[in-house]
């Protein structure tokens, strides 16, 4: 099964870094979509079939936390696997996100951290055999 | 200048440069002597239990290397100014995000604004305001200067990892 991914981050460089890491992880990738803030992310989710959302927190227009709240209020979006990759250091805020079923990766991240978290969330079957 | 906060800042900057872009940094011995025109500067503001700002200036060749390493490009200098500035904004965002819990406490909730390149792109300590902590580092073939400004006292949870 190929996984369609949506990367939401206001930094184009960070979106490119995450995309590169995903490609190197051995994940069976389908389409990769990008958005620069939560509002753009929600608009893409309305139009595209997405299996995995990777989102930042601090973004202009709409934060990642607000985007996740909108997703959870939407019956078609609330089951989409979501990973937050952020500099967020507040344990209170991280606990609040994890309470919503979201996985958290702290920046700066290593490629292994992303690969292992995606495996935890989606399972090994979405990875090419050699990366198990 | 708060020596304890400066030491923590130095650790966070060096750790971030290494993990984000494989750049190795060590504290500069003595004051930095550099033509400020050779530096690219970025600033960010934050609010929460304490408010303030951070300014980071990086030698332009190091900025090209930073952006190249982050994007996996063979030649960072071939990247556009926008791409290099985006990498610089992300660098200060990560440094600020990692520093604030260390000075405000692990449960403190801060809001970090979008980093920006100041007009002219050159460091201007006078415009930035009084500096509470600073870190001057040697990075590869250049330098990285980081200054932290706090609008009020450090929260009671104090400074420490």
Coordinates of C-alpha atoms in Angstrom, one line a residue:
Chain A
X1 CA 0.0 0.0 0.0
X2 CA 1.4 3.4 -1.0
X3 CA 1.0 6.1 1.6
X4 CA -0.2 9.6 0.6
X5 CA 1.4 12.2 2.9
X6 CA 0.6 15.8 3.7
X7 CA 3.4 17.9 5.1
X8 CA 2.3 21.2 6.8
X9 CA 5.0 23.6 7.7
X10 CA 5.5 27.3 7.1
X11 CA 9.2 26.7 6.2
X12 CA 9.7 25.4 2.7
X13 CA 13.2 24.2 3.7
X14 CA 11.7 22.1 6.6
X15 CA 9.1 20.7 4.2
X16 CA 11.8 19.7 1.8
X17 CA 13.9 18.1 4.7
X18 CA 10.9 16.1 5.9
X19 CA 10.1 15.0 2.3
X20 CA 13.7 13.9 1.7
X21 CA 13.7 12.0 5.0
X22 CA 10.4 10.3 4.1
X23 CA 11.8 9.2 0.7
X24 CA 14.9 7.8 2.3
X25 CA 13.0 6.0 5.1
X26 CA 11.8 3.1 3.0
X27 CA 8.2 4.1 3.3
X28 CA 6.1 3.1 0.3
X29 CA 5.2 6.6 -0.7
X30 CA 2.3 7.6 -2.9
X31 CA 1.7 11.3 -3.4
X32 CA 3.3 13.9 -1.2
X33 CA 1.4 17.2 -0.7
X34 CA 2.6 20.3 1.0
X35 CA 0.9 23.2 2.8
X36 CA 2.3 26.3 4.4
X37 CA -0.2 26.6 7.3
X38 CA -3.1 24.8 8.9
X39 CA -5.7 26.5 6.7
X40 CA -4.0 25.4 3.5
X41 CA -3.6 21.9 5.1
X42 CA -7.3 21.6 5.8
X43 CA -8.2 22.7 2.2
X44 CA -5.9 20.0 0.8
X45 CA -7.4 17.4 3.2
X46 CA -10.9 18.3 1.7
X47 CA -9.6 17.6 -1.8
X48 CA -7.1 14.8 -1.6
X49 CA -7.0 11.4 -0.1
X50 CA -4.3 11.6 2.7
X51 CA -3.1 8.7 4.9
X52 CA -0.6 10.6 7.0
X53 CA -0.4 14.2 8.1
X54 CA 2.9 15.6 9.3
X55 CA 2.4 19.1 10.8
X56 CA 4.3 21.9 12.6
X57 CA 2.7 23.8 15.4
X58 CA 3.8 27.4 15.2
X59 CA 2.6 28.6 11.8
X60 CA 0.9 31.9 10.6
X61 CA -2.8 32.0 9.6
X62 CA -3.7 28.7 11.4
X63 CA -1.5 26.8 13.8
X64 CA -1.0 23.1 13.7
X65 CA -2.9 22.7 17.0
X66 CA -5.9 24.5 15.5
X67 CA -5.7 22.4 12.3
X68 CA -5.7 19.2 14.4
X69 CA -8.8 20.5 16.4
X70 CA -10.6 21.1 13.1
X71 CA -9.6 17.6 11.9
X72 CA -10.9 16.0 15.0
X73 CA -14.3 17.7 14.6
X74 CA -14.6 16.4 11.1
X75 CA -15.8 12.8 10.8
X76 CA -13.8 12.1 7.6
X77 CA -10.6 13.6 8.9
X78 CA -10.4 12.6 12.5
X79 CA -9.1 9.1 11.8
X80 CA -6.1 10.3 9.7
X81 CA -2.8 9.4 11.4
X82 CA -1.1 12.6 12.5
X83 CA 2.5 13.3 13.6
X84 CA 3.6 16.7 14.9
X85 CA 7.2 17.8 14.2
X86 CA 7.9 20.9 16.1
X87 CA 10.3 22.9 18.3
X88 CA 7.6 22.9 21.0
X89 CA 9.2 22.4 24.4
X90 CA 6.3 22.8 26.7
X91 CA 5.5 19.4 28.2
X92 CA 2.0 20.8 29.0
X93 CA 1.3 21.5 25.3
X94 CA 2.9 18.2 24.2
X95 CA 0.7 16.3 26.6
X96 CA -2.3 18.1 25.3
X97 CA -1.5 17.1 21.7
X98 CA -0.7 13.5 22.7
X99 CA -4.0 13.4 24.5
X100 CA -5.6 13.9 21.1
X101 CA -3.9 10.8 19.7
X102 CA -1.2 12.8 17.9
X103 CA 2.4 11.6 17.9
X104 CA 5.1 14.1 18.6
X105 CA 8.7 14.5 17.2
X106 CA 10.9 17.2 18.5
X107 CA 13.0 19.4 16.2
X108 CA 15.9 19.0 15.4
X109 CA 15.0 15.4 14.4
X110 CA 17.0 12.5 13.1
X111 CA 15.8 10.5 10.0
X112 CA 15.5 7.5 12.3
X113 CA 13.1 9.3 14.6
X114 CA 10.7 10.0 11.7
X115 CA 11.0 6.4 10.3
X116 CA 10.4 4.8 13.7
X117 CA 7.4 7.0 14.5
X118 CA 5.8 6.4 11.1
X119 CA 6.3 2.6 11.7
X120 CA 4.6 2.9 15.1
X121 CA 1.7 4.8 13.6
X122 CA 1.2 3.0 10.3
X123 CA 2.8 -0.4 10.9
X124 CA 5.7 -2.1 9.1
X125 CA 3.6 -3.2 6.2
X126 CA 3.8 0.2 4.5
X127 CA 7.6 0.0 4.3
X128 CA 9.6 -1.7 1.6
X129 CA 10.8 -5.1 2.8
X130 CA 14.5 -4.1 3.1
X131 CA 13.7 -1.4 5.7
X132 CA 12.0 -3.7 8.2
Chain B
X1 CA 24.8 39.7 31.0
X2 CA 23.7 36.4 32.6
X3 CA 26.6 33.9 32.4
X4 CA 24.4 30.9 33.2
X5 CA 21.9 31.7 30.5
X6 CA 24.7 32.4 28.1
X7 CA 26.2 29.0 28.7
X8 CA 22.8 27.3 28.2
X9 CA 22.3 29.3 25.0
X10 CA 25.8 28.3 23.7
X11 CA 24.9 24.6 24.3
X12 CA 21.6 24.9 22.5
X13 CA 23.1 26.7 19.5
X14 CA 25.9 24.2 19.1
X15 CA 23.6 21.2 19.5
X16 CA 21.0 22.6 17.0
X17 CA 23.7 23.4 14.3
X18 CA 25.0 19.9 14.6
X19 CA 21.7 18.1 14.5
X20 CA 20.0 20.3 12.0
X21 CA 22.8 20.8 9.5
X22 CA 25.9 18.8 10.6
X23 CA 27.8 22.0 11.4
X24 CA 30.2 21.9 14.3
X25 CA 30.5 24.9 16.5
X26 CA 32.8 25.8 19.4
X27 CA 32.8 29.0 21.5
X28 CA 34.9 31.8 20.2
X29 CA 37.9 32.7 22.3
X30 CA 37.8 36.5 22.8
X31 CA 35.5 39.0 21.2
X32 CA 34.2 38.5 17.7
X33 CA 35.9 40.7 15.1
X34 CA 34.0 40.6 11.9
X35 CA 32.7 42.9 9.1
X36 CA 29.0 42.9 9.9
X37 CA 28.3 43.1 6.1
X38 CA 29.5 39.6 5.9
X39 CA 26.8 38.4 8.2
X40 CA 23.2 37.4 7.6
X41 CA 20.9 38.2 10.4
X42 CA 17.5 36.9 11.6
X43 CA 15.3 37.8 14.6
X44 CA 12.4 36.3 16.4
X45 CA 10.1 37.5 19.1
X46 CA 8.4 35.3 21.7
X47 CA 5.9 35.7 24.5
X48 CA 4.8 33.6 27.5
X49 CA 6.0 33.5 31.1
X50 CA 8.7 35.9 29.9
X51 CA 8.8 37.9 26.7
X52 CA 11.7 38.9 24.6
X53 CA 13.5 38.3 21.4
X54 CA 16.5 36.6 19.9
X55 CA 18.9 37.7 17.2
X56 CA 21.2 35.4 15.2
X57 CA 23.9 36.4 12.8
X58 CA 25.7 33.9 10.7
X59 CA 28.6 34.3 8.2
X60 CA 27.2 34.2 4.7
X61 CA 29.4 31.2 3.6
X62 CA 28.2 29.3 6.6
X63 CA 24.6 30.2 5.8
X64 CA 25.1 28.7 2.3
X65 CA 26.5 25.5 3.9
X66 CA 23.7 25.4 6.4
X67 CA 21.0 25.7 3.7
X68 CA 22.8 23.2 1.5
X69 CA 23.1 20.6 4.3
X70 CA 19.5 21.0 5.3
X71 CA 18.3 20.5 1.8
X72 CA 20.9 17.9 0.8
X73 CA 22.2 20.2 -2.0
X74 CA 25.8 19.7 -3.2
X75 CA 26.5 23.4 -3.4
X76 CA 24.6 25.5 -0.9
X77 CA 25.8 28.7 -2.6
X78 CA 23.8 27.8 -5.6
X79 CA 20.6 28.0 -3.5
X80 CA 18.5 31.1 -3.8
X81 CA 18.6 33.9 -1.2
X82 CA 15.0 33.0 -0.3
X83 CA 16.0 29.4 0.4
X84 CA 19.0 30.5 2.4
X85 CA 16.9 32.9 4.4
X86 CA 14.3 30.2 5.0
X87 CA 17.0 28.0 6.4
X88 CA 18.2 30.9 8.7
X89 CA 14.6 31.5 9.9
X90 CA 14.2 27.7 10.7
X91 CA 17.5 27.7 12.5
X92 CA 16.6 30.5 14.9
X93 CA 13.1 29.0 15.3
X94 CA 14.6 25.7 16.5
X95 CA 17.1 27.3 18.7
X96 CA 14.5 29.5 20.3
X97 CA 12.1 26.6 20.7
X98 CA 14.7 24.5 22.5
X99 CA 16.1 27.3 24.7
X100 CA 12.8 28.7 26.1
X101 CA 11.9 25.6 28.2
X102 CA 15.4 25.7 29.7
X103 CA 14.9 29.2 31.0
X104 CA 11.1 29.2 31.6
X105 CA 10.6 25.7 32.8
X106 CA 9.5 22.5 31.0
X107 CA 5.8 23.2 31.5
X108 CA 5.9 26.9 30.5
X109 CA 3.9 27.6 27.3
X110 CA 5.6 30.1 25.0
X111 CA 4.4 31.5 21.7
X112 CA 7.2 32.0 19.2
X113 CA 6.4 34.4 16.4
X114 CA 7.5 33.9 12.8
X115 CA 11.2 34.8 12.5
X116 CA 12.1 37.7 10.2
X117 CA 15.0 39.1 8.4
X118 CA 15.5 42.7 9.6
X119 CA 15.7 45.4 7.0
X120 CA 19.2 45.5 5.5
X121 CA 19.9 42.0 6.8
X122 CA 22.7 43.2 9.0
X123 CA 23.1 42.9 12.8
X124 CA 22.2 46.0 14.7
X125 CA 22.7 45.4 18.4
X126 CA 21.6 48.9 19.2
X127 CA 18.2 48.3 17.5
X128 CA 17.8 44.9 19.2
X129 CA 17.8 46.2 22.8
X130 CA 19.7 45.3 25.9
X131 CA 21.1 41.8 25.7
X132 CA 20.6 39.4 28.6
X133 CA 22.6 36.5 27.2
X134 CA 24.9 36.0 24.3
X135 CA 26.8 33.3 22.5
X136 CA 29.6 33.8 20.1
X137 CA 30.6 30.6 18.2
X138 CA 33.1 29.6 15.6
X139 CA 31.3 27.5 13.0
X140 CA 33.3 25.8 10.2
X141 CA 34.9 28.7 8.3
X142 CA 32.8 31.5 9.9
X143 CA 31.0 32.6 13.0
X144 CA 27.6 32.5 14.6
X145 CA 26.6 35.3 17.0
X146 CA 23.4 34.8 19.0
X147 CA 21.9 37.4 21.4
X148 CA 18.9 36.9 23.8
X149 CA 16.9 39.8 25.1
X150 CA 14.3 39.4 27.9
X151 CA 11.8 42.1 28.5
X152 CA 11.4 41.1 32.2
X153 CA 13.0 38.9 34.9
X154 CA 13.6 35.2 34.3
X155 CA 10.7 33.2 35.7
X156 CA 11.0 31.7 39.2
X157 CA 11.5 28.2 37.8
X158 CA 14.9 29.6 36.9
X159 CA 17.6 28.8 34.5
X160 CA 18.8 25.3 34.1
X161 CA 18.4 22.2 32.0

